[in-house]
């Protein structure tokens, strides 16, 4: 029993020995050696890597490394091919001649160039009986008019075009009509544009025919028929684009990127109930047709000059992984570790919320020289400093403490400012008093000293808003002139708008005694918007305007405020796009469900400018239009523009350089910078400079 | 046996329910009545998704509780297990050598260590790691991505040690005190005079008679250890139930407060119930 | 040899020495208390006592490592850390003394509500309520109350007082029960004294003597509680050792002494008060104090 007692009393010592052993082992623990990887210290965990939704910050940066866009901007911000290798646009004109002989004569004159203007380039001419089909290069909307105008009138057939449009299956209903029709002999030619539209070229007395046609379709009202007598036309035209994709692009799992992926992505993102909002950008597309795995034919109902900007925006996702009736949960899981086609692929998600990326060896531009990139979440400034001292960190998303430390210890880090591509503004509801009055809106802008509101933070900087368009774009004309800080003018404008200051209460009241007051809705998850709202409220209070700040979740703002336009003012933020087409944001037809004109701006000059901007091809004319739009919005003040903001990164000084691989050539080395098109263009080419040890500096170079 | 268990189970449930009601009332009183918050405990908007500040990744309630419980239970096993091991083993030994004031001597290092603020101790450990080992020192700064997770044991041990010291000091003195109480009864003198040996008197009489009293001390240090974990986990950035309570209080996240508080209360209730059953079974039949 | 008449002064001196010898235990304990508390409370109070101001790191910090002039080093703005720590400890001790006093008073008040009832299970409500209440750690209650009420010192003190009273009430009730079963009480019953007379005349003095020891032992515990709450930021923006260590954490790499040194003084003071408290408790329980204490 003595030994049992001794064991019992000595048992706590086992715990002491265990503790000593643990201490010993922990002392020997080493950090993993990631010396070759480019290590990024991040503040927050990386979320879902979904290119289909707007993203910001590090999650956006990683998503851009994983997914390649269809088109890119070069250093002059011009659109350049990327996954789309080339594109051509064609206008197909079908001309109905008076007779076969007339068609033959017209064909020979076409081939000799007699009917052609200088800018017309004929790609192909075919003749079938009395019908000529001519393919011209380009989308010029005047092409068919000019070409037909160049024809000898006697060669052209004298037809009248009757266009029939129904909801669907026009062929079935029309053939049923024709089988029983008495007047069908009037129809010289019949052409089906698509499943809903039929073009009938008729000759002679067409009144009876039209009557018969109308009677028939009135009894088929469910088809919602529309019969239009277009006029004396002997031609139809059809525009299409032929897009060729690169044939050397692979998804990260080795599957080839083809037209099927593009068509799948397009269909998913533009279908009627799609939550992603791309449908409005592709109104001009009538049909997509696969020609072969790398060529796509796009039938265009309209030919805006901004077509390629729409394709630039479209993200592509792999059809072989995402099609086939997958569930929502599968989509979510996919975007946790997506398969993309960009320069980097996901190696694994880290337990600390970071991510490890590896260079994509199959990348079509050549794999990045930096083979590994690690995004790590580091919990404290102390760990960051330790890692900096040991050269285990190359880039940092800074917080205030780190920024303070780097100010106290200059020379260690270098600040990199990305482009200010996020715009923060207060959207007014122009259908609600008192903000329906321009004078009030101008006064609200004049009352605020934005230098006081704007503030640089550890992770971002803020600059004055100067334009609606992406900074540095070649098509941008005059900048946006916004009201300057002028409290006296603000007072005067409010007085003129009927809001006098009640000195006893210190608030503005209307002639009816109603105080000037409105509610400002903000996103409760945005600390910066909360701060801005408080600063603005304070300044507006100084001119007697009472503002009630209403924080709300983003989903509620979307559903309860923006969609229904049930708000006075709401503070929003958007990413400034590359595109110049802003019809969806400012045109009067975009007010209401599905539209982006939350403010409810209705202005004829703005509407006309937006419509012209869509179609204008001449760069100088575009500059004038963009300048006019900037001026119009700046003058009308449908929004109060607070600032533009951009990200700030902290890089280890002389730690990173930019090395772009060149096929069959020497890589091009550049100093670190952002470039006109933004960080996403240079980020894949960041390479960690190897820290050279003193002994290596003195040792002779390796002999080949 | 079954009747005893059911009786104490019913008692435990009544106490547990009382604690739940008290906790909810405490939250409402503290935040709304005194703190002036507009968000009441019964408000639906309070029970939203878990704030991102509480977890590195988007996480469900069950995953959050499982993760935090695992971490705290590991530290608790070390602290509470250590307190019971040291407390009972060396408490009985101190009772045996009561003439030499063994209780004071054995408990002295633990008592002295108890005077050190626990949160300061864990910060010292972190500083040591930064300065001497050149490694991040706090629990959430290094994540073992592969291989055996020795670091998890180290972090749990650092959090457990200050709590264990306080609990051990109390447990040791209480066990020794219970034995000394029993040893001061008149029958002991009688046994000495009769000629029994010191060992025989102690192990066969004093200890056996003191056993029910010693067993009743089984659960006394658990609330103390759990309470210490609240600030120790928070100080060391250790993601356990204690730090969940502090983080939830700072965020005003009522579900987190109630869940973490009731987690501790549930554990204490279960251990107390176990102790009561064991003490009842050890009670001599009248 | 004839009787020598002793002078009055001599008599007085002998009497005084005898009394001093009688109360030697009290003196032995009171003197270190006096010196310790004087040293703590007489520290400089001209320093701005808001930690956010004291520990804000300027662009060119002038902190100095511990040396012979600044034993604990200095902060980034050049303030002597030792003086700051002394000031903070003084505040903590003052808070602990006040909370201990009112906590014990609260417990006594609660017990007194039931003590004058002569029934056998008069303290049952206290025991039943406390058995349920002990299931939730006191620290949890303090954190919720102090944090929910906005994190200010008055509310933190109120929470400590209530929790202390809650935890001490059953202990004091036990003392009353033990005292009520003592031989002198039984003798009193035999003499026909009323329960109130015996409670006031025989039980209460013993309980009050033990309260002195309880008070002395409680002070260091509450100091640790207050420091923990201060570390977590639940005592407002005021100087406390916990807050100093919390702020010192922000400069662990550049100035580790900001987090290390305050804890050293805090540990020493708490250890000293614990030791003194244990001795006071032992002395009051074992009856070594003179009868007029």
Coordinates of N, CA and C in Angstrom, one line a residue, chain C residues 6-13:
Chain C
X6 N 7.1 54.3 43.3 CA 7.3 54.6 41.8 C 6.5 55.8 41.4
X7 N 7.2 56.6 40.5 CA 6.6 57.9 40.1 C 5.4 57.6 39.2
X8 N 4.6 58.6 39.0 CA 3.5 58.5 38.1 C 4.0 58.2 36.7
X9 N 5.0 58.9 36.3 CA 5.5 58.7 35.0 C 6.0 57.3 34.8
X10 N 6.6 56.7 35.8 CA 7.1 55.4 35.7 C 5.9 54.4 35.6
X11 N 4.9 54.7 36.4 CA 3.7 53.8 36.3 C 3.1 53.8 35.0
X12 N 3.0 55.1 34.5 CA 2.3 55.2 33.2 C 3.1 54.5 32.1
X13 N 4.4 54.6 32.2 CA 5.3 54.0 31.2 C 5.2 52.5 31.2

